């Protein structure tokens, strides 16, 4: 129990970015992404420190907002003022609670080719956040995970998306850090719109 409490204490400190006042430590506090299903989110355990999420983001016009300290979907009435969400997904789009998407000040840094397990400390520089559409070939905002080449590669022969071998480090609005890696876009039946990701706390630079 002491080891479990220590792990949660660290995770709550690092991941508690956008709802610090709501994320309590101590007995009875929610575990970091406890296995199970919450709304459109399925949480599984990879290790004592790493959680995986599979999100039903099939709705064309509806964002699924996620809170990383619990791995749960949260209801968000106003994304700009809410501090309860960390990232949100809609189909293959992923936004963070910063820039034009939210008022929490969250940013990400992409580590291309990085090994997820080996990345234990956040980088000192290279952070960016969600921005207004730059006038590219769509009218969507330039979300953080769509910048720098985006999180996925598109195969024009198969029309399938596959994650790029890279890791994102999220810096929350309270200064905590978490590594995040997109791991897929399809469910077990091959249906699109089910992005999956894994995440874990990392040390500050």
PDB file of N, CA and C in Angstrom, residues 104-159:
ATOM      1  N   UNK A 104      -5.738  26.916 -19.798  1.00  0.00           N
ATOM      2  CA  UNK A 104      -4.888  26.325 -18.767  1.00  0.00           C
ATOM      3  C   UNK A 104      -3.393  26.549 -19.021  1.00  0.00           C
ATOM      4  N   UNK A 105      -3.046  26.932 -20.241  1.00  0.00           N
ATOM      5  CA  UNK A 105      -1.646  27.189 -20.540  1.00  0.00           C
ATOM      6  C   UNK A 105      -0.816  25.972 -20.861  1.00  0.00           C
ATOM      7  N   UNK A 106      -1.445  24.839 -21.156  1.00  0.00           N
ATOM      8  CA  UNK A 106      -0.695  23.616 -21.444  1.00  0.00           C
ATOM      9  C   UNK A 106       0.043  23.729 -22.779  1.00  0.00           C
ATOM     10  N   UNK A 107       1.229  23.089 -22.835  1.00  0.00           N
ATOM     11  CA  UNK A 107       2.060  23.064 -24.031  1.00  0.00           C
ATOM     12  C   UNK A 107       2.653  21.672 -24.192  1.00  0.00           C
ATOM     13  N   UNK A 108       3.121  21.372 -25.408  1.00  0.00           N
ATOM     14  CA  UNK A 108       3.780  20.095 -25.650  1.00  0.00           C
ATOM     15  C   UNK A 108       5.096  20.304 -26.380  1.00  0.00           C
ATOM     16  N   UNK A 109       5.995  19.349 -26.215  1.00  0.00           N
ATOM     17  CA  UNK A 109       7.243  19.298 -26.981  1.00  0.00           C
ATOM     18  C   UNK A 109       7.314  17.908 -27.597  1.00  0.00           C
ATOM     19  N   UNK A 110       7.588  17.827 -28.887  1.00  0.00           N
ATOM     20  CA  UNK A 110       7.650  16.535 -29.545  1.00  0.00           C
ATOM     21  C   UNK A 110       9.078  16.016 -29.537  1.00  0.00           C
ATOM     22  N   UNK A 111       9.227  14.736 -29.185  1.00  0.00           N
ATOM     23  CA  UNK A 111      10.521  14.071 -29.169  1.00  0.00           C
ATOM     24  C   UNK A 111      10.490  12.989 -30.243  1.00  0.00           C
ATOM     25  N   UNK A 112      10.915  13.337 -31.451  1.00  0.00           N
ATOM     26  CA  UNK A 112      10.833  12.419 -32.577  1.00  0.00           C
ATOM     27  C   UNK A 112      11.831  11.285 -32.426  1.00  0.00           C
ATOM     28  N   UNK A 113      11.344  10.070 -32.644  1.00  0.00           N
ATOM     29  CA  UNK A 113      12.192   8.893 -32.545  1.00  0.00           C
ATOM     30  C   UNK A 113      12.532   8.494 -31.127  1.00  0.00           C
ATOM     31  N   UNK A 114      11.954   9.150 -30.143  1.00  0.00           N
ATOM     32  CA  UNK A 114      12.282   8.853 -28.743  1.00  0.00           C
ATOM     33  C   UNK A 114      11.701   7.525 -28.303  1.00  0.00           C
ATOM     34  N   UNK A 115      12.404   6.842 -27.417  1.00  0.00           N
ATOM     35  CA  UNK A 115      11.914   5.614 -26.806  1.00  0.00           C
ATOM     36  C   UNK A 115      11.058   5.990 -25.592  1.00  0.00           C
ATOM     37  N   UNK A 116       9.808   5.550 -25.590  1.00  0.00           N
ATOM     38  CA  UNK A 116       8.885   5.967 -24.532  1.00  0.00           C
ATOM     39  C   UNK A 116       9.405   5.591 -23.152  1.00  0.00           C
ATOM     40  N   UNK A 117       9.843   4.362 -22.985  1.00  0.00           N
ATOM     41  CA  UNK A 117      10.293   3.896 -21.675  1.00  0.00           C
ATOM     42  C   UNK A 117      11.542   4.629 -21.207  1.00  0.00           C
ATOM     43  N   UNK A 118      12.411   4.983 -22.143  1.00  0.00           N
ATOM     44  CA  UNK A 118      13.691   5.597 -21.780  1.00  0.00           C
ATOM     45  C   UNK A 118      13.575   7.088 -21.494  1.00  0.00           C
ATOM     46  N   UNK A 119      12.482   7.702 -21.917  1.00  0.00           N
ATOM     47  CA  UNK A 119      12.320   9.148 -21.705  1.00  0.00           C
ATOM     48  C   UNK A 119      11.813   9.376 -20.277  1.00  0.00           C
ATOM     49  N   UNK A 120      12.682   9.857 -19.422  1.00  0.00           N
ATOM     50  CA  UNK A 120      12.354  10.011 -18.006  1.00  0.00           C
ATOM     51  C   UNK A 120      12.337  11.460 -17.531  1.00  0.00           C
ATOM     52  N   UNK A 121      12.837  12.368 -18.390  1.00  0.00           N
ATOM     53  CA  UNK A 121      12.903  13.772 -17.996  1.00  0.00           C
ATOM     54  C   UNK A 121      12.412  14.650 -19.139  1.00  0.00           C
ATOM     55  N   UNK A 122      11.671  15.673 -18.816  1.00  0.00           N
ATOM     56  CA  UNK A 122      11.135  16.574 -19.825  1.00  0.00           C
ATOM     57  C   UNK A 122      12.240  17.433 -20.434  1.00  0.00           C
ATOM     58  N   UNK A 123      12.099  17.809 -21.703  1.00  0.00           N
ATOM     59  CA  UNK A 123      13.090  18.694 -22.322  1.00  0.00           C
ATOM     60  C   UNK A 123      12.974  20.111 -21.772  1.00  0.00           C
ATOM     61  N   UNK A 124      14.020  20.878 -21.940  1.00  0.00           N
ATOM     62  CA  UNK A 124      14.024  22.244 -21.419  1.00  0.00           C
ATOM     63  C   UNK A 124      13.371  23.243 -22.369  1.00  0.00           C
ATOM     64  N   UNK A 125      13.301  22.908 -23.642  1.00  0.00           N
ATOM     65  CA  UNK A 125      12.794  23.855 -24.635  1.00  0.00           C
ATOM     66  C   UNK A 125      12.027  23.109 -25.722  1.00  0.00           C
ATOM     67  N   UNK A 126      11.489  23.876 -26.670  1.00  0.00           N
ATOM     68  CA  UNK A 126      10.802  23.291 -27.814  1.00  0.00           C
ATOM     69  C   UNK A 126       9.307  23.110 -27.617  1.00  0.00           C
ATOM     70  N   UNK A 127       8.711  23.823 -26.675  1.00  0.00           N
ATOM     71  CA  UNK A 127       7.287  23.648 -26.379  1.00  0.00           C
ATOM     72  C   UNK A 127       6.426  24.549 -27.268  1.00  0.00           C
ATOM     73  N   UNK A 128       5.253  24.050 -27.623  1.00  0.00           N
ATOM     74  CA  UNK A 128       4.299  24.815 -28.415  1.00  0.00           C
ATOM     75  C   UNK A 128       2.898  24.377 -28.023  1.00  0.00           C
ATOM     76  N   UNK A 129       1.890  25.071 -28.507  1.00  0.00           N
ATOM     77  CA  UNK A 129       0.530  24.754 -28.094  1.00  0.00           C
ATOM     78  C   UNK A 129      -0.432  24.938 -29.265  1.00  0.00           C
ATOM     79  N   UNK A 130      -1.725  24.796 -29.015  1.00  0.00           N
ATOM     80  CA  UNK A 130      -2.728  24.897 -30.071  1.00  0.00           C
ATOM     81  C   UNK A 130      -2.792  26.321 -30.619  1.00  0.00           C
ATOM     82  N   UNK A 131      -2.866  26.426 -31.939  1.00  0.00           N
ATOM     83  CA  UNK A 131      -2.882  27.728 -32.591  1.00  0.00           C
ATOM     84  C   UNK A 131      -4.026  27.796 -33.596  1.00  0.00           C
ATOM     85  N   UNK A 132      -4.346  28.995 -34.003  1.00  0.00           N
ATOM     86  CA  UNK A 132      -5.381  29.185 -35.017  1.00  0.00           C
ATOM     87  C   UNK A 132      -4.930  28.581 -36.335  1.00  0.00           C
ATOM     88  N   UNK A 133      -5.881  28.267 -37.182  1.00  0.00           N
ATOM     89  CA  UNK A 133      -5.572  27.664 -38.473  1.00  0.00           C
ATOM     90  C   UNK A 133      -4.614  28.549 -39.258  1.00  0.00           C
ATOM     91  N   UNK A 134      -3.578  27.933 -39.800  1.00  0.00           N
ATOM     92  CA  UNK A 134      -2.529  28.682 -40.500  1.00  0.00           C
ATOM     93  C   UNK A 134      -2.805  28.850 -41.983  1.00  0.00           C
ATOM     94  N   UNK A 135      -3.959  28.416 -42.439  1.00  0.00           N
ATOM     95  CA  UNK A 135      -4.276  28.539 -43.852  1.00  0.00           C
ATOM     96  C   UNK A 135      -3.804  27.365 -44.665  1.00  0.00           C
ATOM     97  N   UNK A 136      -3.719  26.171 -44.024  1.00  0.00           N
ATOM     98  CA  UNK A 136      -3.309  24.970 -44.749  1.00  0.00           C
ATOM     99  C   UNK A 136      -4.490  24.401 -45.509  1.00  0.00           C
ATOM    100  N   UNK A 137      -4.465  23.105 -45.811  1.00  0.00           N
ATOM    101  CA  UNK A 137      -5.493  22.521 -46.661  1.00  0.00           C
ATOM    102  C   UNK A 137      -6.761  22.133 -45.922  1.00  0.00           C
ATOM    103  N   UNK A 138      -6.923  22.548 -44.680  1.00  0.00           N
ATOM    104  CA  UNK A 138      -8.180  22.339 -43.971  1.00  0.00           C
ATOM    105  C   UNK A 138      -8.512  23.595 -43.175  1.00  0.00           C
ATOM    106  N   UNK A 139      -9.677  23.587 -42.549  1.00  0.00           N
ATOM    107  CA  UNK A 139     -10.103  24.760 -41.784  1.00  0.00           C
ATOM    108  C   UNK A 139     -10.023  24.524 -40.284  1.00  0.00           C
ATOM    109  N   UNK A 140      -9.426  23.402 -39.888  1.00  0.00           N
ATOM    110  CA  UNK A 140      -9.256  23.113 -38.474  1.00  0.00           C
ATOM    111  C   UNK A 140      -8.122  23.949 -37.890  1.00  0.00           C
ATOM    112  N   UNK A 141      -8.203  24.146 -36.589  1.00  0.00           N
ATOM    113  CA  UNK A 141      -7.096  24.806 -35.902  1.00  0.00           C
ATOM    114  C   UNK A 141      -5.840  23.959 -36.018  1.00  0.00           C
ATOM    115  N   UNK A 142      -4.705  24.565 -35.813  1.00  0.00           N
ATOM    116  CA  UNK A 142      -3.440  23.826 -35.813  1.00  0.00           C
ATOM    117  C   UNK A 142      -3.189  23.334 -34.387  1.00  0.00           C
ATOM    118  N   UNK A 143      -3.807  22.203 -34.077  1.00  0.00           N
ATOM    119  CA  UNK A 143      -3.651  21.634 -32.743  1.00  0.00           C
ATOM    120  C   UNK A 143      -2.216  21.172 -32.542  1.00  0.00           C
ATOM    121  N   UNK A 144      -1.793  21.160 -31.296  1.00  0.00           N
ATOM    122  CA  UNK A 144      -0.390  20.863 -30.991  1.00  0.00           C
ATOM    123  C   UNK A 144       0.067  19.541 -31.599  1.00  0.00           C
ATOM    124  N   UNK A 145      -0.760  18.500 -31.487  1.00  0.00           N
ATOM    125  CA  UNK A 145      -0.351  17.194 -31.996  1.00  0.00           C
ATOM    126  C   UNK A 145      -0.515  17.067 -33.504  1.00  0.00           C
ATOM    127  N   UNK A 146      -1.020  18.124 -34.139  1.00  0.00           N
ATOM    128  CA  UNK A 146      -1.094  18.149 -35.605  1.00  0.00           C
ATOM    129  C   UNK A 146       0.076  18.909 -36.202  1.00  0.00           C
ATOM    130  N   UNK A 147       0.836  19.602 -35.362  1.00  0.00           N
ATOM    131  CA  UNK A 147       1.978  20.376 -35.825  1.00  0.00           C
ATOM    132  C   UNK A 147       3.220  19.480 -35.932  1.00  0.00           C
ATOM    133  N   UNK A 148       4.258  20.010 -36.513  1.00  0.00           N
ATOM    134  CA  UNK A 148       5.533  19.284 -36.681  1.00  0.00           C
ATOM    135  C   UNK A 148       5.343  17.938 -37.377  1.00  0.00           C
ATOM    136  N   UNK A 149       4.478  17.924 -38.381  1.00  0.00           N
ATOM    137  CA  UNK A 149       4.248  16.699 -39.138  1.00  0.00           C
ATOM    138  C   UNK A 149       3.083  15.873 -38.642  1.00  0.00           C
ATOM    139  N   UNK A 150       2.581  16.182 -37.448  1.00  0.00           N
ATOM    140  CA  UNK A 150       1.431  15.452 -36.919  1.00  0.00           C
ATOM    141  C   UNK A 150       1.813  14.157 -36.234  1.00  0.00           C
ATOM    142  N   UNK A 151       0.864  13.572 -35.512  1.00  0.00           N
ATOM    143  CA  UNK A 151       1.159  12.364 -34.737  1.00  0.00           C
ATOM    144  C   UNK A 151       1.032  11.086 -35.560  1.00  0.00           C
ATOM    145  N   UNK A 152       0.462  11.182 -36.771  1.00  0.00           N
ATOM    146  CA  UNK A 152       0.249   9.961 -37.557  1.00  0.00           C
ATOM    147  C   UNK A 152       0.782  10.109 -38.973  1.00  0.00           C
ATOM    148  N   UNK A 153       0.982   8.967 -39.603  1.00  0.00           N
ATOM    149  CA  UNK A 153       1.312   8.894 -41.024  1.00  0.00           C
ATOM    150  C   UNK A 153       0.109   8.304 -41.755  1.00  0.00           C
ATOM    151  N   UNK A 154      -0.187   8.821 -42.949  1.00  0.00           N
ATOM    152  CA  UNK A 154      -1.314   8.346 -43.740  1.00  0.00           C
ATOM    153  C   UNK A 154      -0.802   7.548 -44.934  1.00  0.00           C
ATOM    154  N   UNK A 155      -1.341   6.343 -45.088  1.00  0.00           N
ATOM    155  CA  UNK A 155      -0.953   5.490 -46.211  1.00  0.00           C
ATOM    156  C   UNK A 155      -1.997   5.650 -47.320  1.00  0.00           C
ATOM    157  N   UNK A 156      -1.663   6.294 -48.448  1.00  0.00           N
ATOM    158  CA  UNK A 156      -2.652   6.519 -49.506  1.00  0.00           C
ATOM    159  C   UNK A 156      -3.090   5.246 -50.209  1.00  0.00           C
ATOM    160  N   UNK A 157      -2.323   4.172 -50.053  1.00  0.00           N
ATOM    161  CA  UNK A 157      -2.705   2.910 -50.679  1.00  0.00           C
ATOM    162  C   UNK A 157      -3.767   2.178 -49.860  1.00  0.00           C
ATOM    163  N   UNK A 158      -3.587   2.173 -48.556  1.00  0.00           N
ATOM    164  CA  UNK A 158      -4.537   1.464 -47.681  1.00  0.00           C
ATOM    165  C   UNK A 158      -5.531   2.406 -47.025  1.00  0.00           C
ATOM    166  N   UNK A 159      -5.248   3.719 -47.080  1.00  0.00           N
ATOM    167  CA  UNK A 159      -6.069   4.744 -46.425  1.00  0.00           C
ATOM    168  C   UNK A 159      -6.105   4.561 -44.909  1.00  0.00           C
TER     169      UNK A 159
END
